Tab-separated table of C-alpha atoms in Angstrom:
chain	number	residue	atom	x	y	z
D	1	MET	CA	209.498	76.539	9.813
D	2	THR	CA	208.745	72.918	9.214
D	3	SER	CA	206.001	71.878	6.920
D	4	LYS	CA	204.062	70.545	9.625
D	5	GLU	CA	204.289	73.878	11.660
D	6	ARG	CA	203.435	75.808	8.608
D	7	VAL	CA	200.054	73.827	7.939
D	8	ALA	CA	199.111	74.133	11.658
D	9	LYS	CA	199.329	77.819	11.590
D	10	ALA	CA	197.319	78.002	8.325
D	11	VAL	CA	194.530	75.754	9.472
D	12	ASN	CA	194.395	77.796	12.617
D	13	HIS	CA	193.755	81.235	10.869
D	14	GLN	CA	197.285	82.222	11.699
D	15	SER	CA	200.034	83.640	9.306
D	16	PRO	CA	202.742	81.238	8.758
D	17	ASP	CA	206.165	81.992	6.783
D	18	ARG	CA	204.428	81.253	3.485
D	19	PRO	CA	201.111	79.470	2.731
D	20	PRO	CA	201.397	75.593	2.719
D	21	VAL	CA	200.922	73.798	-0.649
D	22	TYR	CA	199.657	70.446	-1.370
D	23	VAL	CA	199.365	69.298	-5.242
D	24	THR	CA	198.021	66.028	-6.389
D	25	LEU	CA	198.788	64.452	-9.671
D	26	THR	CA	197.319	61.933	-12.385
D	27	PRO	CA	199.645	59.022	-12.782
D	28	GLN	CA	200.561	60.290	-16.195
D	29	VAL	CA	201.912	63.487	-14.836
D	30	ALA	CA	203.621	61.739	-11.903
D	31	GLU	CA	205.492	59.557	-14.315
D	32	ARG	CA	206.417	62.520	-16.530
D	33	LEU	CA	207.692	64.616	-13.698
D	34	SER	CA	209.785	61.519	-12.337
D	35	ASP	CA	211.390	61.036	-15.742
D	36	TYR	CA	212.177	64.872	-15.841
D	37	LEU	CA	213.720	64.925	-12.296
D	38	HIS	CA	215.396	61.510	-12.800
D	39	VAL	CA	213.747	60.028	-9.634
D	40	PRO	CA	211.978	56.531	-9.235
D	41	TYR	CA	208.368	56.494	-10.288
D	42	GLU	CA	206.094	55.676	-7.480
D	43	PRO	CA	203.166	53.466	-8.750
D	44	PRO	CA	199.583	54.506	-7.500
D	45	MET	CA	198.252	53.183	-4.394
D	46	ASP	CA	195.165	50.932	-4.482
D	47	SER	CA	192.504	53.262	-3.059
D	48	LEU	CA	189.548	54.690	-4.729
D	49	LEU	CA	190.829	58.100	-5.218
D	50	SER	CA	194.465	57.131	-5.235
D	51	THR	CA	195.744	60.210	-6.601
D	52	ARG	CA	195.354	61.884	-3.400
D	53	ILE	CA	197.830	59.497	-1.731
D	54	SER	CA	200.202	58.335	-4.407
D	55	HIS	CA	203.542	59.663	-5.346
D	56	MET	CA	204.698	61.312	-2.030
D	57	ASP	CA	208.106	61.058	-2.246
D	58	LEU	CA	208.241	62.836	-5.625
D	59	LEU	CA	205.644	65.561	-4.271
D	60	THR	CA	207.424	66.252	-0.957
D	61	GLY	CA	210.634	66.452	-2.836
D	62	LEU	CA	208.966	69.160	-5.045
D	63	GLY	CA	207.713	70.972	-2.137
D	64	ASN	CA	204.278	69.649	-0.753
D	65	ASP	CA	203.797	70.384	2.895
D	66	LEU	CA	201.102	67.845	3.455
D	67	VAL	CA	201.227	63.992	2.888
D	68	GLY	CA	198.001	61.836	2.074
D	69	ILE	CA	196.874	58.787	3.678
D	70	ALA	CA	193.682	56.881	3.066
D	71	ALA	CA	191.842	53.305	3.347
D	72	CYS	CA	193.289	50.868	0.709
D	73	ALA	CA	191.552	47.921	-0.799
D	74	PRO	CA	191.344	45.188	2.059
D	75	GLU	CA	192.896	41.754	1.511
D	76	SER	CA	189.290	40.379	1.622
D	77	HIS	CA	188.051	42.486	-1.363
D	78	PRO	CA	191.131	43.302	-3.364
D	79	THR	CA	190.975	45.255	-6.737
D	80	ILE	CA	190.601	42.637	-9.599
D	81	THR	CA	191.202	43.189	-13.342
D	82	ASP	CA	189.684	40.349	-15.372
D	83	LYS	CA	190.884	39.202	-18.858
D	84	ASN	CA	188.692	41.722	-20.609
D	85	GLY	CA	190.218	44.567	-18.683
D	86	ILE	CA	187.015	45.082	-16.366
D	87	ILE	CA	188.342	46.474	-13.064
D	88	THR	CA	186.284	45.555	-9.906
D	89	ASN	CA	187.050	47.492	-6.696
D	90	GLU	CA	186.413	46.686	-3.038
D	91	TRP	CA	182.932	48.154	-3.174
D	92	GLY	CA	182.103	45.997	-6.341
D	93	MET	CA	181.982	49.037	-8.717
D	94	GLN	CA	183.277	48.088	-12.148
D	95	PHE	CA	185.453	50.318	-14.540
D	96	LYS	CA	186.978	49.839	-17.950
D	97	ASN	CA	190.330	51.582	-18.757
D	98	ALA	CA	189.572	54.377	-21.189
D	99	GLY	CA	193.100	55.813	-21.645
D	100	LEU	CA	193.756	58.464	-19.132
D	101	TYR	CA	191.006	57.543	-16.813
D	102	ASN	CA	188.827	54.388	-15.966
D	103	GLU	CA	185.176	54.827	-16.993
D	104	PHE	CA	182.379	53.274	-15.248
D	105	TYR	CA	181.240	49.988	-16.836
D	106	GLN	CA	178.523	48.615	-14.385
D	107	PHE	CA	176.825	49.728	-11.413
D	108	PRO	CA	176.192	46.995	-8.892
D	109	LEU	CA	173.163	48.321	-7.297
D	110	ALA	CA	171.648	49.619	-10.778
D	111	SER	CA	168.498	47.532	-10.077
D	112	ALA	CA	168.193	48.443	-6.294
D	113	THR	CA	164.557	49.523	-5.320
D	114	SER	CA	164.188	48.065	-1.893
D	115	VAL	CA	165.910	48.099	1.710
D	116	GLU	CA	166.387	44.441	1.161
D	117	ASP	CA	168.459	44.994	-1.768
D	118	ILE	CA	170.784	47.355	0.265
D	119	ASN	CA	170.697	44.811	3.242
D	120	ASN	CA	171.687	41.773	0.947
D	121	TYR	CA	174.560	43.458	-0.716
D	122	PRO	CA	177.883	42.221	0.217
D	123	PHE	CA	179.788	45.037	1.620
D	124	PHE	CA	183.237	44.883	2.781
D	125	ASN	CA	184.345	44.841	6.380
D	126	PRO	CA	185.366	48.478	7.004
D	127	HIS	CA	187.345	47.535	10.177
D	128	ASP	CA	189.708	45.145	8.209
D	129	PRO	CA	193.116	46.015	9.334
D	130	SER	CA	194.667	45.605	6.098
D	131	ARG	CA	192.953	48.694	4.702
D	132	PHE	CA	195.228	50.851	7.078
D	133	GLU	CA	198.540	49.231	6.785
D	134	ALA	CA	199.632	51.757	3.905
D	135	ALA	CA	198.316	54.704	5.900
D	136	LYS	CA	200.245	53.585	9.204
D	137	SER	CA	203.240	53.180	7.134
D	138	THR	CA	203.115	56.521	5.397
D	139	VAL	CA	202.408	58.368	8.882
D	140	ASN	CA	205.569	56.616	10.481
D	141	LYS	CA	207.597	57.990	7.468
D	142	TYR	CA	206.462	61.410	7.379
D	143	SER	CA	204.420	62.636	10.305
D	144	LYS	CA	207.467	64.183	12.156
D	145	ASP	CA	207.987	66.727	9.712
D	146	TYR	CA	204.867	66.964	7.535
D	147	SER	CA	201.061	67.384	8.410
D	148	ILE	CA	199.164	64.321	7.506
D	149	ILE	CA	195.790	64.639	5.718
D	150	ALA	CA	193.442	61.681	5.587
D	151	ASP	CA	191.327	61.284	2.399
D	152	LEU	CA	188.084	59.725	3.145
D	153	GLU	CA	187.212	59.594	-0.593
D	154	CYS	CA	183.478	59.878	-1.495
D	155	ALA	CA	181.656	60.458	1.585
D	156	ILE	CA	178.124	59.852	0.998
D	157	PHE	CA	176.566	61.015	-2.132
D	158	GLU	CA	179.162	59.893	-4.607
D	159	THR	CA	179.871	56.455	-3.241
D	160	SER	CA	176.093	55.929	-3.288
D	161	TRP	CA	175.725	56.955	-6.987
D	162	TYR	CA	178.747	55.117	-8.039
D	163	LEU	CA	176.836	51.858	-6.762
D	164	THR	CA	173.587	52.848	-8.370
D	165	GLY	CA	174.378	55.094	-11.317
D	166	LEU	CA	173.767	59.053	-11.112
D	167	GLU	CA	170.594	59.421	-13.117
D	168	LYS	CA	168.900	56.632	-11.125
D	169	PHE	CA	170.083	57.929	-7.663
D	170	LEU	CA	169.038	61.576	-8.244
D	171	THR	CA	165.727	60.352	-9.403
D	172	ASP	CA	165.452	58.057	-6.677
D	173	LEU	CA	166.346	60.841	-4.234
D	174	ILE	CA	163.379	62.992	-5.488
D	175	MET	CA	160.722	59.945	-5.639
D	176	GLU	CA	161.813	58.858	-2.086
D	177	THR	CA	162.411	55.337	-3.132
D	178	PRO	CA	162.648	52.933	-0.222
D	179	TYR	CA	166.178	51.854	-0.421
D	180	VAL	CA	167.737	55.536	-0.622
D	181	ASN	CA	167.906	56.120	3.037
D	182	THR	CA	169.423	52.586	3.728
D	183	LEU	CA	172.021	53.022	1.238
D	184	LEU	CA	173.154	56.339	2.483
D	185	ASP	CA	173.254	55.237	5.990
D	186	LYS	CA	175.163	52.296	5.127
D	187	VAL	CA	177.848	54.294	3.090
D	188	MET	CA	178.139	56.854	5.890
D	189	GLU	CA	178.555	54.249	8.526
D	190	ILE	CA	181.320	52.729	6.327
D	191	ASN	CA	183.095	56.029	5.963
D	192	ILE	CA	182.681	56.927	9.804
D	193	ILE	CA	184.509	53.845	10.565
D	194	THR	CA	187.093	54.477	8.054
D	195	GLY	CA	187.550	58.026	9.187
D	196	LYS	CA	188.001	57.146	12.826
D	197	HIS	CA	190.559	54.687	11.804
D	198	LEU	CA	192.572	57.258	9.857
D	199	ILE	CA	192.311	59.609	12.637
D	200	GLU	CA	193.621	57.042	15.165
D	201	ALA	CA	196.433	56.256	12.693
D	202	GLY	CA	197.712	59.925	12.903
D	203	ALA	CA	195.788	62.278	10.648
D	204	ASP	CA	196.133	65.899	11.526
D	205	ILE	CA	193.193	66.660	9.051
D	206	LEU	CA	190.400	64.584	7.746
D	207	TRP	CA	189.424	65.262	4.194
D	208	ALA	CA	186.137	64.121	2.972
D	209	GLY	CA	183.843	65.050	0.522
D	210	ASP	CA	181.372	64.849	-2.295
D	211	ASP	CA	180.851	66.872	-5.269
D	212	PHE	CA	177.575	68.959	-4.945
D	213	GLY	CA	178.069	71.271	-7.625
D	214	THR	CA	178.343	71.970	-11.382
D	215	GLN	CA	180.087	74.935	-13.077
D	216	GLY	CA	177.002	76.861	-12.806
D	217	GLY	CA	175.228	75.861	-9.670
D	218	LEU	CA	174.410	73.164	-7.394
D	219	ILE	CA	173.773	69.510	-8.751
D	220	MET	CA	170.568	69.422	-6.790
D	221	ASP	CA	167.933	71.836	-4.961
D	222	PRO	CA	169.470	73.081	-1.689
D	223	LEU	CA	166.164	71.767	0.110
D	224	LEU	CA	167.158	68.237	-1.055
D	225	TRP	CA	170.779	68.454	-0.072
D	226	ARG	CA	169.444	69.764	3.523
D	227	LYS	CA	167.048	66.789	3.696
D	228	TYR	CA	169.484	63.990	2.762
D	229	PHE	CA	173.043	65.183	3.237
D	230	LYS	CA	173.429	67.892	5.639
D	231	PRO	CA	172.169	65.837	8.656
D	232	ARG	CA	174.433	62.859	7.733
D	233	ILE	CA	177.410	65.095	7.173
D	234	LYS	CA	176.821	66.813	10.528
D	235	THR	CA	176.677	63.261	12.237
D	236	MET	CA	179.913	62.511	10.625
D	237	PHE	CA	181.736	65.517	11.769
D	238	GLU	CA	180.392	64.743	15.245
D	239	GLU	CA	181.526	61.332	15.112
D	240	PHE	CA	185.084	62.212	13.973
D	241	ARG	CA	185.448	64.833	16.859
D	242	ARG	CA	184.447	62.086	19.364
D	243	ILE	CA	187.988	60.397	18.433
D	244	LYS	CA	189.910	63.605	18.323
D	245	PRO	CA	188.179	66.912	19.289
D	246	GLU	CA	190.964	69.001	17.773
D	247	ILE	CA	190.801	67.284	14.417
D	248	LYS	CA	190.515	69.816	11.387
D	249	ILE	CA	187.883	68.590	9.037
D	250	ALA	CA	188.169	69.533	5.269
D	251	TRP	CA	185.345	69.006	2.781
D	252	HIS	CA	186.009	68.552	-1.119
D	253	THR	CA	183.003	69.676	-3.187
D	254	CYS	CA	183.799	70.702	-6.632
D	255	GLY	CA	181.730	73.498	-8.772
D	256	SER	CA	179.437	76.319	-7.538
D	257	VAL	CA	178.259	75.524	-4.016
D	258	TYR	CA	177.939	79.034	-2.563
D	259	PRO	CA	174.276	78.586	-1.552
D	260	ILE	CA	175.374	75.571	0.942
D	261	ILE	CA	178.528	77.266	2.314
D	262	PRO	CA	176.770	78.586	5.377
D	263	ASP	CA	175.282	75.336	6.076
D	264	PHE	CA	178.729	73.750	6.087
D	265	ILE	CA	179.963	76.380	8.608
D	266	GLU	CA	176.778	75.733	10.641
D	267	ILE	CA	177.525	72.041	11.140
D	268	GLY	CA	181.366	72.653	12.026
D	269	LEU	CA	183.382	72.708	8.701
D	270	ASP	CA	186.878	73.950	9.019
D	271	ILE	CA	188.309	73.864	5.611
D	272	LEU	CA	186.651	74.244	2.157
D	273	ASN	CA	188.187	72.526	-0.886
D	274	PRO	CA	188.598	72.774	-3.794
D	275	VAL	CA	187.669	76.412	-4.452
D	276	GLN	CA	187.070	75.986	-8.084
D	277	PRO	CA	187.732	79.462	-9.094
D	278	LEU	CA	185.710	79.667	-12.516
D	279	ALA	CA	182.757	78.321	-11.053
D	280	LYS	CA	179.789	80.435	-10.502
D	281	ASP	CA	180.158	82.585	-7.155
D	282	MET	CA	183.349	80.818	-6.268
D	283	SER	CA	186.019	83.634	-7.021
D	284	PRO	CA	188.705	84.098	-4.375
D	285	ASP	CA	187.742	87.626	-3.518
D	286	PHE	CA	183.956	86.731	-2.889
D	287	LEU	CA	184.735	83.822	-0.713
D	288	LYS	CA	187.369	85.366	1.343
D	289	LYS	CA	185.150	88.415	1.954
D	290	ASN	CA	182.068	86.488	2.959
D	291	PHE	CA	183.446	83.308	4.573
D	292	GLY	CA	187.115	84.026	5.612
D	293	LYS	CA	186.436	84.475	9.136
D	294	ASP	CA	184.787	80.930	9.428
D	295	LEU	CA	186.582	78.854	6.911
D	296	VAL	CA	190.168	77.992	5.658
D	297	PHE	CA	190.341	77.806	2.095
D	298	PHE	CA	192.249	74.710	0.243
D	299	GLY	CA	192.677	75.091	-3.418
D	300	GLY	CA	191.974	78.060	-5.731
D	301	ILE	CA	194.461	77.304	-8.414
D	302	ASP	CA	192.483	76.894	-11.745
D	303	VAL	CA	193.136	73.596	-13.365
D	304	GLN	CA	190.646	74.386	-16.279
D	305	TYR	CA	192.533	77.236	-17.924
D	306	LEU	CA	195.260	78.650	-15.897
D	307	LEU	CA	197.569	75.663	-15.379
D	308	PRO	CA	197.512	73.972	-18.790
D	309	ASN	CA	197.292	76.926	-21.031
D	310	SER	CA	199.152	79.902	-19.481
D	311	THR	CA	202.906	80.536	-19.318
D	312	PRO	CA	205.055	80.009	-16.174
D	313	VAL	CA	205.383	83.871	-15.810
D	314	TYR	CA	201.734	84.205	-15.733
D	315	ILE	CA	201.267	81.180	-13.317
D	316	LYS	CA	203.480	82.705	-10.856
D	317	LYS	CA	201.649	86.175	-10.924
D	318	GLU	CA	198.290	84.319	-10.360
D	319	VAL	CA	199.540	82.137	-7.647
D	320	ILE	CA	200.837	85.157	-5.773
D	321	ARG	CA	197.690	86.999	-6.432
D	322	ILE	CA	195.269	84.280	-5.126
D	323	SER	CA	197.563	83.507	-2.273
D	324	ASN	CA	197.467	87.192	-1.133
D	325	ILE	CA	193.732	87.163	-1.343
D	326	LEU	CA	192.974	83.721	0.374
D	327	GLY	CA	195.890	83.808	2.395
D	328	LYS	CA	195.575	87.159	3.934
D	329	ASN	CA	195.858	86.749	7.833
D	330	GLY	CA	196.330	82.860	7.446
D	331	GLY	CA	193.720	80.367	6.440
D	332	TYR	CA	194.878	79.186	3.069
D	333	ILE	CA	196.438	75.936	1.782
D	334	ILE	CA	197.539	76.591	-1.970
D	335	ALA	CA	196.559	73.857	-4.043
D	336	PRO	CA	195.289	73.178	-7.721
D	337	ALA	CA	191.347	72.799	-7.798
D	338	HIS	CA	191.817	69.188	-8.849
D	339	ASN	CA	194.625	66.788	-9.662
D	340	ILE	CA	197.109	68.275	-12.144
D	341	GLN	CA	196.144	66.600	-15.475
D	342	ASP	CA	198.417	65.394	-18.281
D	343	ASP	CA	197.477	68.343	-20.462
D	344	THR	CA	199.631	70.683	-18.071
D	345	PRO	CA	203.119	71.230	-19.327
D	346	THR	CA	205.807	70.337	-16.858
D	347	GLU	CA	207.309	73.742	-16.885
D	348	ASN	CA	204.078	75.082	-15.530
D	349	ILE	CA	203.876	72.505	-12.767
D	350	LEU	CA	207.383	73.606	-11.796
D	351	ALA	CA	206.550	77.158	-11.679
D	352	LEU	CA	203.713	76.533	-9.245
D	353	PHE	CA	206.021	74.934	-6.700
D	354	GLU	CA	208.868	77.477	-7.369
D	355	THR	CA	206.459	80.306	-6.715
D	356	VAL	CA	205.352	78.906	-3.494
D	357	LYS	CA	209.015	78.271	-2.287
D	358	THR	CA	209.876	82.117	-2.950
D	359	MET	CA	206.817	83.599	-1.575
């Protein structure tokens, strides 16, 4: 069974020869693994969440069944690093390198209060064909044998607060500050356009998302989420299916999001990611029992404790245990609940892949 066939069965709630796997890595881990395996290091691609589409020769060689694509920074708005090390991306967000990660440096809409502030902001052209050149090249290279998963990065909420700052944006949602709906609609519009182009490029799965959960619960009241986000996410799903009715839609939302999972099912979600197993009410048994009929699960392998701190033997046991739960009668893509971080030993990463190959 090819990787593409394996994924197709899993996302249609059928039982493949084994559950498919999709692992993503931070650049530091990718470089370490490349050195260990004596293969060329592939630098990260220039995308908002580049970890989801980078290092694909390395990862397919290790055993990934899916290959990621996304929109990259357009030629008209390239990522720029100034002499002080300040990084400005296509959205105008600014970051400063802090070692393992880039930290936010400045929020370009931190002073926004009015609709005019959003209308006057210099957003890039989402139709710019240079954004999709890398995606089309990846599809041409991999799509015969691998399932193509198109990453829409941060769909509505996260991109909005990346522009304004989190505390400000949450406060302004509650206070119904005039600019909020205009900004959400603009970000949604850009991501709908981006998603449609990625579907047309050859995506089998469209993977969007926003983190709505913390370790212990939702980041906002469910009523607030249903007011601002549920109808927009529903619109996105409907627009994507206008382009390709059979497209499978995955949604990434970290943390404990149990109260809104039924809402996602209601508006047509196919695949839930990342199934953070140590978050409240997100255990594999609980989710499979309550939502396995309606959802494919994508994730579930703990990156908070299991992968960085356990032994290869225990990791193998846990991967098999979780796969037997979430993958019963199909409907499961094995994946870490986030990018594998630099605190994870090489032997533990290899144990994950080796376990999948022998299942």
